Amino acid sequence: MNLRLNGKPHQAPEGATLDMLLRELDLRAERIAVAVNGVVQPRGDHRGVRLAEGDEVEVIHAVAGG
């Protein structure tokens, strides 16, 4: 299925969850924040968030420093 990941086209398998997408991208959930269609998804919910055709996924990386 077709998604937008950080504003760019991305292909994901049908029935993919947010957790599956993050694992595919080799991203550790504890170091990022993720929004699907503008709604921030709590880390504990990633396995249950099913992605759908046309979803917009934004991944924000935590950065330390000042």
Tab-separated table of C-alpha atoms in Angstrom:
chain	number	residue	atom	x	y	z
A	1	MET	CA	0.000	0.000	0.000
A	2	ASN	CA	1.076	3.591	-0.548
A	3	LEU	CA	1.891	5.808	2.441
A	4	ARG	CA	3.603	9.130	2.917
A	5	LEU	CA	6.514	8.856	5.324
A	6	ASN	CA	7.910	12.213	6.429
A	7	GLY	CA	6.413	13.736	3.295
A	8	LYS	CA	7.832	11.182	0.854
A	9	PRO	CA	6.133	8.223	-0.848
A	10	HIS	CA	6.682	4.876	0.874
A	11	GLN	CA	5.448	1.356	0.133
A	12	ALA	CA	4.273	-0.878	2.973
A	13	PRO	CA	2.667	-4.326	2.857
A	14	GLU	CA	-1.114	-4.549	3.187
A	15	GLY	CA	-2.140	-4.964	6.812
A	16	ALA	CA	1.068	-3.408	8.151
A	17	THR	CA	1.055	-1.956	11.642
A	18	LEU	CA	3.004	1.040	12.842
A	19	ASP	CA	5.278	-1.314	14.790
A	20	MET	CA	6.040	-3.293	11.623
A	21	LEU	CA	6.891	-0.100	9.733
A	22	LEU	CA	9.240	1.094	12.464
A	23	ARG	CA	10.991	-2.288	12.580
A	24	GLU	CA	11.347	-2.230	8.767
A	25	LEU	CA	13.003	1.188	9.082
A	26	ASP	CA	15.197	-0.100	11.948
A	27	LEU	CA	13.917	2.620	14.290
A	28	ARG	CA	13.794	2.174	18.064
A	29	ALA	CA	10.465	3.385	19.424
A	30	GLU	CA	12.002	4.762	22.607
A	31	ARG	CA	14.016	7.327	20.624
A	32	ILE	CA	11.276	8.684	18.393
A	33	ALA	CA	7.785	10.124	18.369
A	34	VAL	CA	5.356	9.054	15.657
A	35	ALA	CA	2.189	10.672	14.322
A	36	VAL	CA	-0.252	9.043	11.918
A	37	ASN	CA	-2.501	11.475	10.072
A	38	GLY	CA	-1.548	14.203	12.537
A	39	VAL	CA	-2.288	12.189	15.692
A	40	VAL	CA	0.648	11.274	17.940
A	41	GLN	CA	0.617	7.549	18.670
A	42	PRO	CA	1.710	6.414	22.156
A	43	ARG	CA	4.614	3.977	22.052
A	44	GLY	CA	2.580	1.232	23.729
A	45	ASP	CA	-0.037	1.413	20.963
A	46	HIS	CA	2.287	0.936	17.964
A	47	ARG	CA	1.459	-2.781	17.553
A	48	GLY	CA	-2.260	-2.079	17.371
A	49	VAL	CA	-2.134	0.859	14.939
A	50	ARG	CA	-3.023	-0.542	11.523
A	51	LEU	CA	-1.861	1.548	8.614
A	52	ALA	CA	-4.110	2.187	5.620
A	53	GLU	CA	-3.678	3.327	2.031
A	54	GLY	CA	-2.784	7.011	1.916
A	55	ASP	CA	-1.879	7.382	5.605
A	56	GLU	CA	0.591	10.141	6.445
A	57	VAL	CA	3.237	9.000	8.924
A	58	GLU	CA	5.631	11.471	10.547
A	59	VAL	CA	8.622	10.177	12.493
A	60	ILE	CA	10.357	12.675	14.756
A	61	HIS	CA	13.752	11.770	16.201
A	62	ALA	CA	14.586	12.843	19.737
A	63	VAL	CA	17.721	14.976	19.902
A	64	ALA	CA	19.562	15.781	23.114
A	65	GLY	CA	21.497	18.951	23.662
A	66	GLY	CA	20.890	22.617	24.022
